[in-house]
Coordinates of C-alpha atoms in Angstrom, one line a residue:
Chain A
M1306 CA 58.8 -205.2 28.6
S1307 CA 58.8 -208.9 28.1
L1308 CA 56.9 -209.1 24.9
T1309 CA 58.0 -212.4 23.3
A1310 CA 57.9 -213.0 19.7
G1311 CA 54.8 -214.7 18.4
R1312 CA 52.7 -213.4 21.2
T1313 CA 50.9 -210.3 20.3
D1314 CA 49.6 -207.7 22.6
W1315 CA 46.4 -208.8 24.2
A1316 CA 44.7 -205.5 23.7
A1317 CA 45.4 -205.5 20.0
E1318 CA 44.3 -209.1 19.8
A1319 CA 41.0 -208.3 21.5
E1320 CA 40.4 -205.4 19.1
D1321 CA 41.1 -207.6 16.1
E1322 CA 38.6 -210.1 17.3
D1323 CA 36.1 -207.3 17.9
L1324 CA 36.5 -205.9 14.5
A1325 CA 36.1 -209.3 12.9
T1326 CA 32.9 -210.0 14.7
A1327 CA 31.6 -206.4 14.6
L1328 CA 31.7 -205.9 10.9
P1329 CA 29.8 -208.5 9.0
A1330 CA 29.7 -208.3 5.3
P1331 CA 27.2 -205.9 3.8
Q1332 CA 23.9 -207.5 3.0
I1333 CA 22.2 -206.7 -0.2
T1334 CA 18.6 -207.8 -0.6
K1335 CA 16.4 -207.3 -3.7
N1336 CA 12.9 -206.0 -2.9
K1337 CA 9.9 -206.8 -4.9
D1338 CA 9.4 -203.3 -6.2
G1339 CA 12.8 -203.4 -7.9
S1340 CA 14.6 -201.5 -5.2
E1341 CA 17.6 -202.7 -3.2
T1342 CA 18.2 -202.7 0.5
I1343 CA 21.8 -202.5 1.5
V1344 CA 22.7 -203.1 5.2
T1345 CA 26.2 -202.1 6.2
F1346 CA 28.0 -201.8 9.5
V1347 CA 30.6 -199.2 10.2
I1348 CA 32.5 -198.1 13.3
R1349 CA 32.4 -194.4 13.8
D1350 CA 35.4 -192.3 14.9
D1351 CA 34.1 -192.4 18.5
G1352 CA 34.1 -196.2 18.5
Q1353 CA 30.3 -196.6 18.2
K1354 CA 29.2 -199.3 15.9
V1355 CA 26.5 -198.1 13.5
K1356 CA 24.2 -200.1 11.3
Q1357 CA 23.3 -198.3 8.1
T1358 CA 20.3 -199.4 6.1
R1359 CA 19.9 -197.8 2.7
R1360 CA 17.2 -198.4 0.2
I1361 CA 18.1 -197.6 -3.3
K1362 CA 16.2 -197.6 -6.5
K1363 CA 18.1 -197.6 -9.7
T1364 CA 16.6 -196.0 -12.7
V1365 CA 18.2 -196.0 -16.1
I1366 CA 17.5 -192.9 -18.1
R1367 CA 18.3 -193.1 -21.7
E1368 CA 18.8 -189.9 -23.5
K1369 CA 19.4 -189.4 -27.2
V1370 CA 22.1 -186.8 -27.8
N1371 CA 23.3 -185.3 -31.0
P1372 CA 26.4 -187.2 -31.9
R1373 CA 28.3 -184.0 -32.7
V1374 CA 27.5 -182.7 -29.3
A1375 CA 28.5 -186.0 -27.7
E1376 CA 31.8 -185.9 -29.5
R1377 CA 32.5 -182.3 -28.4
R1378 CA 31.9 -183.4 -24.8
Q1379 CA 35.0 -185.6 -25.1
W1380 CA 37.3 -182.9 -26.4
A1381 CA 40.3 -182.2 -24.3
K1382 CA 40.4 -178.9 -22.5
F1383 CA 42.9 -176.3 -23.8
G1384 CA 44.2 -172.9 -23.1
A1385 CA 43.8 -171.7 -19.5
E1386 CA 41.6 -174.7 -18.9
A1387 CA 44.2 -177.3 -20.0
G1388 CA 44.7 -180.2 -17.6
R1389 CA 41.7 -179.3 -15.4
P1390 CA 39.5 -182.1 -14.3
L1391 CA 36.1 -182.8 -15.9
G1392 CA 33.2 -180.7 -14.7
P1393 CA 32.6 -177.1 -14.1
Q1394 CA 35.4 -175.3 -12.1
T1395 CA 34.3 -173.4 -9.0
D1396 CA 36.5 -170.4 -9.9
T1397 CA 34.6 -169.6 -13.0
T1398 CA 31.2 -171.2 -12.7
S1399 CA 28.6 -171.0 -10.0
V1400 CA 24.9 -171.4 -9.8
G1401 CA 22.8 -168.3 -9.2
E1402 CA 19.7 -167.8 -7.2
N1403 CA 16.5 -169.1 -8.5
I1404 CA 14.6 -166.7 -10.7
V1405 CA 10.9 -167.0 -11.0
F1406 CA 10.1 -166.1 -14.6
R1407 CA 6.5 -166.4 -15.7
P1408 CA 5.6 -164.5 -18.8
Q1409 CA 2.2 -162.8 -18.5
A1410 CA 0.0 -160.7 -20.7
G1411 CA -0.1 -157.1 -19.6
F1412 CA 3.1 -157.3 -17.7
K1413 CA 3.7 -154.3 -15.5
P1414 CA 7.3 -153.7 -14.6
G1415 CA 8.4 -153.0 -11.0
G1416 CA 6.6 -152.2 -7.8
A1417 CA 7.6 -148.5 -7.9
E1418 CA 5.8 -147.8 -11.0
K1419 CA 2.8 -149.6 -9.7
E1420 CA 2.8 -147.3 -6.7
N1421 CA 3.0 -144.2 -8.9
E1422 CA 0.0 -145.5 -10.7
S1423 CA -2.1 -146.0 -7.6
A1424 CA -1.2 -142.5 -6.5
K1425 CA -2.2 -141.2 -9.8
T1426 CA -5.6 -142.9 -9.7
Q1427 CA -6.1 -141.4 -6.3
K1428 CA -5.3 -138.0 -7.6
D1429 CA -7.7 -138.6 -10.5
A1430 CA -10.4 -139.6 -8.0
L1431 CA -9.9 -136.5 -6.0
K1432 CA -10.0 -134.3 -9.1
N1433 CA -13.7 -135.3 -9.6
V1434 CA -14.6 -134.5 -6.1
S1435 CA -16.0 -131.0 -5.9
I1436 CA -15.6 -129.0 -2.7
K1437 CA -18.8 -127.5 -1.6
C1438 CA -19.3 -124.9 1.1
R1439 CA -22.1 -125.8 3.5
I1440 CA -23.0 -122.1 4.0
C1441 CA -23.0 -120.6 0.6
S1442 CA -22.5 -123.7 -1.7
G1443 CA -19.4 -122.1 -3.1
D1444 CA -16.4 -124.2 -4.2
H1445 CA -14.4 -123.7 -1.0
F1446 CA -14.3 -125.3 2.4
T1447 CA -16.9 -124.2 4.9
T1448 CA -14.3 -122.8 7.2
K1449 CA -13.0 -120.6 4.4
C1450 CA -16.4 -119.2 3.6
P1451 CA -16.5 -115.4 3.6
F1452 CA -20.1 -115.5 5.1
K1453 CA -19.2 -117.9 7.9
D1454 CA -19.6 -115.3 10.6
T1455 CA -22.9 -113.9 9.3
M1456 CA -24.7 -117.0 8.1
A1457 CA -25.7 -120.3 9.5
P1458 CA -25.1 -123.5 7.4
E1459 CA -27.6 -124.2 4.7
G1460 CA -30.8 -126.1 5.4
E1461 CA -31.4 -124.4 8.8
P1462 CA -34.5 -122.2 9.3
G1463 CA -34.4 -118.7 8.0
T1464 CA -30.8 -118.7 6.9
T1465 CA -30.8 -119.0 3.2
P1466 CA -28.3 -116.7 1.6
G1467 CA -31.1 -114.7 0.1
D1468 CA -32.9 -113.7 3.2
L1469 CA -29.7 -112.9 5.0
G1470 CA -28.8 -110.4 2.4
L1471 CA -32.2 -108.7 2.9
E1472 CA -32.5 -108.5 6.7
D1473 CA -29.2 -109.1 8.4
A1474 CA -29.0 -106.4 11.1
P1475 CA -32.4 -106.9 12.8
A1476 CA -32.1 -110.6 12.8
G1477 CA -28.8 -110.6 14.6
G1478 CA -29.8 -108.0 17.1
L1479 CA -29.7 -108.8 20.8
G1480 CA -33.0 -109.3 22.6
T1481 CA -34.9 -109.5 19.4
S1482 CA -37.7 -112.0 19.6
G1483 CA -37.2 -114.8 17.2
S1484 CA -33.4 -114.6 17.4
S1485 CA -31.6 -116.8 14.9
Y1486 CA -29.3 -118.2 17.5
V1487 CA -30.0 -121.8 18.4
P1488 CA -28.1 -123.4 21.2
P1489 CA -26.2 -126.5 20.0
H1490 CA -28.2 -129.0 22.0
L1491 CA -31.4 -127.7 20.5
R1492 CA -30.3 -127.8 16.9
K1493 CA -31.7 -130.2 14.4
G1494 CA -35.0 -130.0 16.0
G1495 CA -33.7 -130.7 19.5
A1496 CA -33.4 -134.4 18.6
G1497 CA -29.7 -134.8 19.3
T1498 CA -28.7 -134.8 22.9
G1499 CA -25.2 -133.6 22.2
E1500 CA -22.1 -135.7 22.0
R1501 CA -20.6 -136.8 25.2
M1502 CA -16.9 -136.4 25.7
G1503 CA -14.9 -139.5 25.6
G1504 CA -16.8 -140.7 22.6
K1505 CA -18.7 -143.9 22.5
Y1506 CA -16.5 -145.7 25.0
E1507 CA -18.4 -144.9 28.0
R1508 CA -16.7 -145.9 31.2
D1509 CA -18.3 -148.5 33.2
D1510 CA -18.3 -147.1 36.6
L1511 CA -20.1 -150.0 38.1
A1512 CA -16.8 -152.0 38.5
T1513 CA -14.5 -149.1 39.4
L1514 CA -13.1 -148.7 42.8
R1515 CA -11.9 -145.5 44.3
V1516 CA -8.8 -146.0 46.4
T1517 CA -7.8 -143.3 48.7
N1518 CA -5.0 -142.7 51.3
V1519 CA -2.5 -144.1 48.8
S1520 CA 1.2 -143.5 49.7
E1521 CA 2.6 -140.7 47.6
F1522 CA 5.5 -143.0 46.5
A1523 CA 3.1 -145.5 45.0
E1524 CA 3.2 -146.4 41.3
E1525 CA 0.4 -147.6 39.1
N1526 CA 2.0 -150.9 38.7
D1527 CA 2.0 -151.5 42.5
L1528 CA -1.7 -150.9 42.6
R1529 CA -2.3 -153.1 39.5
E1530 CA -0.3 -155.9 41.2
M1531 CA -2.3 -155.7 44.4
F1532 CA -5.7 -155.6 42.7
E1533 CA -5.0 -158.1 39.9
R1534 CA -5.2 -161.0 42.3
F1535 CA -9.0 -160.4 42.5
G1536 CA -9.7 -160.5 38.9
R1537 CA -9.0 -158.9 35.5
V1538 CA -8.1 -155.2 36.0
T1539 CA -8.9 -153.1 32.9
R1540 CA -7.6 -149.8 34.1
V1541 CA -5.6 -148.3 36.9
F1542 CA -5.5 -144.5 37.2
L1543 CA -3.3 -143.0 39.8
A1544 CA -3.6 -139.3 40.2
K1545 CA -0.2 -137.6 40.2
D1546 CA 1.0 -134.2 40.9
R1547 CA 1.9 -132.5 37.7
E1548 CA 5.0 -130.8 39.0
T1549 CA 6.5 -133.3 41.4
G1550 CA 5.3 -136.4 39.6
R1551 CA 4.3 -138.0 43.0
A1552 CA 1.0 -139.6 43.7
K1553 CA -1.7 -137.3 45.0
G1554 CA -3.1 -139.9 47.3
F1555 CA -6.0 -141.4 45.4
A1556 CA -6.5 -143.8 42.5
F1557 CA -9.2 -145.5 40.5
V1558 CA -9.1 -149.2 39.7
S1559 CA -11.5 -150.6 37.2
F1560 CA -12.3 -154.3 36.9
L1561 CA -13.8 -156.2 34.1
D1562 CA -16.3 -157.9 36.4
R1563 CA -18.3 -156.2 39.1
A1564 CA -18.1 -159.3 41.4
D1565 CA -14.3 -159.1 41.4
A1566 CA -14.5 -155.5 42.2
A1567 CA -16.8 -156.1 45.1
R1568 CA -14.5 -158.8 46.5
A1569 CA -11.5 -156.5 46.1
C1570 CA -13.3 -153.7 47.8
E1571 CA -14.1 -155.9 50.7
K1572 CA -10.6 -157.3 51.1
M1573 CA -8.5 -154.3 50.3
D1574 CA -10.3 -151.8 52.4
G1575 CA -8.0 -151.3 55.4
Y1576 CA -5.0 -153.0 53.8
G1577 CA -1.7 -151.6 54.8
F1578 CA 0.3 -150.3 51.8
G1579 CA 3.5 -148.4 52.4
H1580 CA 3.0 -146.7 55.7
L1581 CA -0.7 -145.9 55.2
I1582 CA -3.9 -147.8 55.4
L1583 CA -5.9 -147.9 52.1
K1584 CA -9.5 -146.9 52.0
V1585 CA -11.3 -148.6 49.1
E1586 CA -14.9 -147.9 48.1
F1587 CA -16.9 -148.0 44.9
A1588 CA -16.5 -144.9 42.8
K1589 CA -19.5 -142.7 42.6
K1590 CA -20.9 -142.1 39.2
S1591 CA -19.7 -138.7 38.0
T1592 CA -22.3 -136.4 37.0
Chain B
M462 CA 15.0 -171.3 -13.3
R463 CA 18.4 -171.2 -11.8
P464 CA 20.9 -169.3 -14.0
I465 CA 24.5 -170.5 -14.3
L466 CA 26.8 -167.6 -13.5
I467 CA 30.1 -167.5 -15.4
S468 CA 32.8 -165.2 -14.2
G469 CA 35.7 -166.3 -16.4
H470 CA 36.3 -162.9 -17.9
E471 CA 38.1 -160.1 -16.1
R472 CA 36.4 -157.3 -18.0
S473 CA 33.0 -156.5 -19.4
L474 CA 31.6 -158.9 -22.0
T475 CA 31.1 -157.7 -25.5
Q476 CA 29.5 -160.6 -27.2
V477 CA 28.3 -164.1 -26.4
K478 CA 27.3 -166.6 -29.0
Y479 CA 25.9 -170.1 -29.1
N480 CA 27.1 -172.5 -31.8
K481 CA 24.5 -174.1 -34.1
D482 CA 23.8 -177.1 -31.9
G483 CA 23.6 -174.9 -28.8
D484 CA 26.0 -176.9 -26.7
I485 CA 28.9 -174.4 -26.7
I486 CA 28.8 -170.7 -25.9
F487 CA 31.6 -168.5 -27.1
S488 CA 32.3 -165.3 -25.3
V489 CA 34.5 -162.4 -25.9
S490 CA 35.3 -159.5 -23.6
K491 CA 37.6 -156.5 -23.3
D492 CA 40.2 -158.7 -21.5
H493 CA 41.7 -160.0 -24.9
V494 CA 40.7 -163.6 -24.3
I495 CA 38.0 -165.7 -26.1
C496 CA 36.4 -168.4 -23.9
A497 CA 34.3 -171.5 -24.9
W498 CA 31.8 -172.8 -22.4
F499 CA 29.5 -175.8 -22.4
S500 CA 26.0 -174.3 -22.2
A501 CA 24.6 -177.3 -20.2
N502 CA 26.7 -176.9 -17.1
G503 CA 28.9 -173.8 -17.6
E504 CA 32.1 -175.9 -17.8
R505 CA 34.8 -174.1 -19.7
L506 CA 36.1 -176.0 -22.7
G507 CA 39.1 -173.7 -23.3
T508 CA 40.4 -170.3 -24.0
Y509 CA 41.9 -168.8 -27.2
H510 CA 44.9 -166.6 -26.6
G511 CA 46.6 -164.3 -29.2
H512 CA 44.7 -161.1 -29.4
Q513 CA 46.5 -158.0 -28.1
G514 CA 43.5 -155.8 -27.5
A515 CA 39.9 -155.7 -26.4
L516 CA 37.6 -158.0 -28.4
W517 CA 34.4 -156.8 -29.9
S518 CA 33.0 -159.7 -31.7
V519 CA 33.1 -163.5 -32.2
D520 CA 31.3 -166.0 -34.4
V521 CA 31.5 -169.7 -35.1
D522 CA 30.7 -171.5 -38.3
P523 CA 27.7 -173.8 -38.4
T524 CA 29.8 -177.0 -38.0
T525 CA 31.6 -175.7 -35.0
T526 CA 35.0 -176.1 -36.7
L527 CA 36.2 -172.5 -37.1
L528 CA 35.9 -169.6 -34.9
A529 CA 36.3 -166.0 -36.0
S530 CA 37.0 -163.0 -33.8
G531 CA 37.7 -159.4 -34.2
G532 CA 39.0 -156.7 -31.8
A533 CA 40.6 -153.4 -31.1
D534 CA 44.1 -154.7 -32.0
D535 CA 43.1 -154.1 -35.6
T536 CA 43.1 -157.8 -36.4
M537 CA 40.5 -160.4 -37.4
R538 CA 41.5 -163.9 -36.5
L539 CA 40.4 -167.4 -37.3
W540 CA 40.8 -170.2 -34.7
D541 CA 40.5 -173.9 -34.5
V542 CA 37.6 -174.5 -32.2
K543 CA 38.7 -177.8 -30.9
T544 CA 42.3 -177.0 -30.0
G545 CA 42.4 -173.3 -29.6
K546 CA 45.1 -173.0 -32.2
L547 CA 45.3 -169.7 -34.2
L548 CA 44.9 -170.4 -37.9
K549 CA 44.9 -167.1 -39.6
T550 CA 45.3 -163.4 -38.9
W551 CA 44.1 -160.6 -41.1
E552 CA 45.4 -157.1 -40.3
F553 CA 43.6 -153.8 -40.8
H554 CA 44.1 -150.2 -40.1
S555 CA 41.3 -149.9 -37.6
S556 CA 39.5 -152.2 -35.1
I557 CA 37.0 -154.8 -36.1
K558 CA 33.6 -154.2 -34.6
R559 CA 31.8 -157.2 -35.9
V560 CA 32.5 -160.6 -37.5
E561 CA 29.9 -163.0 -38.9
F562 CA 29.8 -166.1 -40.9
N563 CA 27.1 -166.7 -43.5
E564 CA 24.7 -169.6 -43.3
D565 CA 27.1 -172.4 -44.4
G566 CA 30.2 -170.9 -43.0
T567 CA 31.9 -170.4 -46.4
R568 CA 32.0 -166.6 -46.1
L569 CA 33.1 -164.4 -43.3
L570 CA 32.6 -160.7 -43.0
G571 CA 34.3 -158.1 -40.8
V572 CA 33.1 -154.6 -40.1
T573 CA 36.0 -152.1 -39.7
E574 CA 35.8 -149.1 -37.5
K575 CA 36.1 -145.6 -38.9
R576 CA 39.2 -143.8 -37.7
Q577 CA 41.5 -141.1 -39.0
G578 CA 43.1 -142.5 -42.1
A579 CA 40.7 -145.5 -42.2
V580 CA 37.2 -145.6 -43.6
S581 CA 34.4 -147.7 -42.2
S582 CA 34.1 -150.8 -44.4
I583 CA 32.7 -154.3 -44.6
V584 CA 35.2 -156.9 -45.9
V585 CA 34.2 -160.4 -47.0
Y586 CA 36.5 -163.4 -47.1
D587 CA 35.8 -166.8 -48.8
I588 CA 36.5 -169.4 -46.2
T589 CA 37.1 -173.1 -46.5
V590 CA 35.6 -174.8 -43.6
D591 CA 38.5 -177.0 -42.8
V592 CA 41.2 -176.6 -40.1
D593 CA 44.0 -177.6 -42.4
A594 CA 42.9 -175.6 -45.4
K595 CA 44.8 -172.5 -46.4
Q596 CA 42.6 -169.4 -46.0
P597 CA 42.8 -166.5 -48.5
D598 CA 44.8 -163.4 -47.7
E599 CA 42.8 -161.1 -49.8
H600 CA 39.2 -160.3 -49.4
S601 CA 36.7 -161.2 -52.1
L602 CA 34.5 -158.2 -51.5
R603 CA 34.9 -154.8 -49.9
I604 CA 32.1 -152.4 -49.2
V605 CA 33.0 -148.9 -48.1
C606 CA 30.4 -147.1 -46.0
Q607 CA 30.7 -143.4 -47.0
E608 CA 27.8 -141.8 -45.3
S609 CA 27.8 -143.2 -41.8
K610 CA 30.0 -145.8 -40.3
A611 CA 28.7 -149.3 -40.0
T612 CA 28.4 -150.8 -36.5
V613 CA 26.9 -154.2 -37.3
A614 CA 26.4 -156.4 -40.4
G615 CA 25.3 -159.8 -41.4
F616 CA 24.5 -162.1 -44.3
S617 CA 20.9 -162.5 -45.3
Y618 CA 19.2 -165.7 -46.6
L619 CA 21.2 -167.6 -49.2
S620 CA 24.0 -165.0 -48.7
K621 CA 22.0 -162.8 -51.2
F622 CA 22.6 -159.5 -49.4
I623 CA 24.7 -158.1 -46.7
I624 CA 22.6 -156.0 -44.3
S625 CA 24.4 -153.4 -42.3
G626 CA 23.3 -151.2 -39.4
H627 CA 24.9 -147.8 -39.0
E628 CA 25.7 -145.2 -36.5
D629 CA 23.0 -142.8 -37.7
G630 CA 20.2 -145.4 -37.3
T631 CA 20.0 -146.5 -40.9
V632 CA 20.1 -150.0 -42.3
T633 CA 21.5 -150.7 -45.7
Q634 CA 21.1 -153.6 -48.0
W635 CA 24.1 -154.4 -50.2
S636 CA 24.2 -156.8 -53.1
M637 CA 26.5 -159.7 -52.6
K638 CA 27.4 -159.8 -56.3
D639 CA 29.0 -156.4 -56.7
G640 CA 28.8 -154.8 -53.3
L641 CA 26.6 -152.0 -54.4
E642 CA 23.9 -150.4 -52.2
E643 CA 20.5 -151.6 -53.2
L644 CA 18.3 -150.2 -50.5
G645 CA 18.5 -148.0 -47.5
A646 CA 16.1 -147.1 -44.7
T647 CA 16.2 -145.0 -41.6
V648 CA 14.7 -147.1 -38.9
H649 CA 16.1 -145.7 -35.7
E650 CA 16.1 -141.9 -35.3
N651 CA 19.7 -140.7 -35.4
E652 CA 20.8 -143.2 -32.7
P653 CA 23.4 -145.9 -33.4
I654 CA 22.2 -149.4 -34.1
T655 CA 23.9 -151.6 -31.5
D656 CA 22.9 -155.1 -32.6
L657 CA 21.5 -157.0 -35.5
Q658 CA 20.5 -160.6 -35.1
W659 CA 18.8 -162.9 -37.7
S660 CA 15.7 -165.0 -37.6
Q661 CA 16.4 -168.8 -38.1
D662 CA 15.8 -168.6 -41.9
R663 CA 17.5 -165.2 -42.2
T664 CA 14.6 -163.6 -44.0
Y665 CA 14.2 -161.0 -41.4
F666 CA 16.2 -159.6 -38.5
I667 CA 15.9 -157.6 -35.3
T668 CA 17.9 -154.5 -34.6
S669 CA 18.4 -152.8 -31.3
S670 CA 19.4 -149.2 -30.9
K671 CA 20.3 -146.6 -28.3
D672 CA 17.0 -144.9 -29.2
K673 CA 15.4 -147.4 -26.7
T674 CA 13.6 -149.4 -29.3
A675 CA 14.1 -152.7 -31.1
K676 CA 12.7 -153.3 -34.6
L677 CA 11.9 -156.3 -36.6
I678 CA 12.8 -155.7 -40.3
T679 CA 12.5 -157.8 -43.4
A680 CA 15.7 -158.5 -45.3
H681 CA 14.5 -158.2 -48.9
D682 CA 12.8 -154.7 -48.7
L683 CA 13.8 -153.4 -45.2
E684 CA 10.2 -153.0 -44.1
V685 CA 9.8 -152.4 -40.4
L686 CA 7.4 -155.2 -39.2
K687 CA 7.3 -154.7 -35.5
T688 CA 8.6 -152.2 -33.0
Y689 CA 9.4 -152.9 -29.4
P690 CA 9.7 -149.7 -27.3
T691 CA 11.4 -149.7 -23.9
D692 CA 12.6 -147.1 -21.4
T693 CA 16.3 -147.7 -21.7
P694 CA 19.0 -147.7 -24.3
L695 CA 19.3 -151.1 -25.9
N696 CA 22.5 -153.0 -26.6
S697 CA 21.2 -156.2 -28.0
A698 CA 18.1 -158.0 -29.2
C699 CA 17.4 -161.5 -30.3
M700 CA 14.4 -163.7 -31.3
T701 CA 13.6 -166.9 -29.6
P702 CA 12.9 -170.0 -31.7
K703 CA 10.0 -172.3 -30.7
K704 CA 8.1 -169.5 -28.9
D705 CA 7.4 -166.2 -30.5
Y706 CA 9.3 -163.9 -28.2
V707 CA 12.1 -161.4 -28.5
I708 CA 14.6 -160.8 -25.8
L709 CA 16.0 -157.3 -25.4
G710 CA 19.0 -156.4 -23.3
G711 CA 20.4 -153.0 -22.4
G712 CA 20.6 -150.5 -19.6
Q713 CA 21.9 -147.0 -19.0
A714 CA 25.7 -147.2 -19.2
A715 CA 27.4 -145.9 -16.2
A716 CA 29.3 -143.4 -18.3
D717 CA 26.1 -141.8 -19.5
V718 CA 24.3 -141.6 -16.2
T719 CA 25.8 -138.3 -15.1
R720 CA 24.8 -136.7 -18.4
T721 CA 21.3 -138.1 -18.5
S722 CA 18.9 -139.0 -15.8
A723 CA 20.4 -140.8 -12.8
R724 CA 17.8 -143.5 -12.8
Q725 CA 19.5 -146.6 -11.6
G726 CA 19.0 -150.1 -12.6
K727 CA 17.1 -151.3 -15.7
F728 CA 19.7 -154.0 -16.1
E729 CA 17.2 -156.6 -17.0
A730 CA 16.5 -158.8 -19.9
R731 CA 13.1 -157.8 -21.3
F732 CA 10.9 -160.3 -23.0
F733 CA 8.4 -159.1 -25.5
H734 CA 5.9 -161.1 -27.5
K735 CA 7.2 -161.0 -31.1
I736 CA 3.8 -160.7 -32.7
F737 CA 1.8 -158.6 -30.2
E738 CA 4.7 -156.3 -29.4
E739 CA 3.8 -156.4 -25.7
E740 CA 6.2 -156.8 -22.8
I741 CA 5.6 -160.1 -21.1
G742 CA 8.3 -160.3 -18.5
R743 CA 11.7 -159.4 -17.3
V744 CA 14.7 -161.3 -15.9
R745 CA 16.9 -159.5 -13.4
G746 CA 20.4 -160.4 -12.3
H747 CA 23.1 -158.4 -13.9
F748 CA 24.4 -155.4 -12.1
G749 CA 25.5 -153.6 -15.2
P750 CA 24.0 -153.0 -18.6
L751 CA 23.5 -156.1 -20.7
N752 CA 25.9 -155.9 -23.7
Y753 CA 24.7 -158.9 -25.5
V754 CA 21.9 -161.4 -25.4
A755 CA 22.0 -164.7 -27.3
V756 CA 19.4 -167.4 -27.5
H757 CA 19.9 -171.1 -27.7
P758 CA 19.2 -172.2 -31.3
H759 CA 16.6 -174.7 -30.0
G760 CA 14.9 -172.1 -27.9
T761 CA 15.5 -173.9 -24.6
G762 CA 17.5 -171.1 -23.0
Y763 CA 19.4 -167.9 -23.4
C764 CA 22.5 -166.3 -22.1
S765 CA 23.5 -162.7 -21.5
G766 CA 26.8 -161.0 -21.2
G767 CA 27.0 -157.9 -19.1
E768 CA 29.1 -154.9 -18.5
D769 CA 29.6 -156.4 -15.0
G770 CA 31.8 -159.2 -16.5
Y771 CA 29.4 -162.0 -15.9
I772 CA 27.8 -164.3 -18.3
R773 CA 24.4 -165.6 -17.1
V774 CA 23.2 -168.8 -18.8
H775 CA 19.5 -169.5 -18.3
H776 CA 17.6 -172.6 -19.1
F777 CA 13.9 -171.9 -19.5
D778 CA 11.4 -173.8 -17.4
K779 CA 7.8 -174.8 -17.8
P780 CA 6.0 -171.4 -17.4
Y781 CA 8.0 -170.0 -20.3
F782 CA 6.8 -172.7 -22.7
D783 CA 3.3 -172.8 -21.3
F784 CA 2.5 -169.1 -21.8
T785 CA 0.0 -168.3 -24.5
Y786 CA -2.3 -165.5 -25.2
E787 CA -6.1 -166.0 -25.0
V788 CA -6.3 -165.7 -28.8
E789 CA -3.6 -168.3 -29.3
R790 CA -5.5 -170.7 -27.1
E791 CA -8.8 -170.0 -29.0
Q792 CA -7.0 -170.6 -32.3
A793 CA -5.5 -173.9 -31.0
A794 CA -9.0 -175.0 -29.8
K795 CA -10.5 -174.4 -33.3
I796 CA -7.9 -176.5 -35.0

């Protein structure tokens, strides 16, 4: 330690020099639009030198205040507040959440009451709807009609309530020519072809493959993964045993596009999956 | 609008009041202390210590020099607003439910509670609006309410009458000359009147009642001009200057909920149009009944003191001032 007097530590010296050169005086320039640009340099805690450029516009707001009010603002605080600094104290005063308050004509309070109201209007609407039986036109549901076993719905041939009352036994008799029974598919003049099960979403069997000889440990997802590489798979159905939950050995895979299906059929037929060899063919249209 | 929340009181608020210039709010609560707050930012100016019981009422004279308060310690006190110094104490045999100055601050009334050995009365003192002046010991007028105890009272225009509201829902007009009853009217059906606040010129006033309505009544013949029905017991009602609205505050008190319906909430300030008697909006926030609503004398804001111990100071924003009815706009277009 041979630090002689008059000679300072070289490290400190270098730092001093650095500080002197690194921190020029802040520059303030006046802009044309009345604002000021202040450029300052500071050294952050981590030693980084930072240039700060701030643009400030000063606006003088003059407000006329009631002199009595202004005087009262200067009053010294007293009581529990004596000696406290100027401005609101955080222990007593805080700012609440913003409240949207817009007066409006015909104000309706609360959501709950609104709901009640809508339920009420619904009820009112239902009040005016009359229930009418399709068999006897009475004010009950068709299924509750006392004549539902003996009469066909209104508007069908030979089944008005009047003529049923007159000749019920012979009309219903077995083997009688002109029986009142009409099979469902011939009703309404035979025009309707009857509804198909499954509704309007008819399956497109054209792009469906039937996969057989599937391992009984296979899962639908395995099949989906295998077939998805040929195109968009819309449906995978793997037949499973209801009791054991294992696959029965066959599955259907539907594609969005028939071309994909054809390609998949060609490639996957004879593919080894598990310990078995798959057999893939186009599904036959069910009749 | 962003309300200023003031939590300087430890117990429920009983009254909040603006001074005439609207820059200071005085509040009293059941915690024995009066507080003064700057309405602009919620800063506390100071506290007034001396009362030994819950406080029921506070009022300030128009020059913001003297402050009057009354409470359950059977005293009515006069304070120096600026320093918080106690100037005068009047002692009674029962608690003071309401104090109010007249228009120029030269008279002060106090409403005393009815209790065993004490009758309900209204006492009037002649006040000199000066901190250094000696205030009288004796009242200049005393009105005894025989029929039903008075809950609220105030001076009408030119201090011509004293109007009092009673526990049985009646309002009474008393002459200032001799303290005799001149008129009486039942305006609320057998339910106590909880508040009575004046219009700016003190020619009419609004009452609120536990019967869930507020009513606008003229001072000279006690005619009911308007009725504002609500669905909750009301504790307070006031009229807003600048816009023709009234603000009603109330709510089902917790103590009453077990007896009556358990419907929760309704702790909202309700705004009605003063002329059309129609509800135009509500301001939520308190989580207890509103015990008092007071409006800024310039109509720029209002504050409410709640059973929850909070004062909420609101400064109205643009939609409040912009709202007009169709007919009002038509009328304005014609002119």
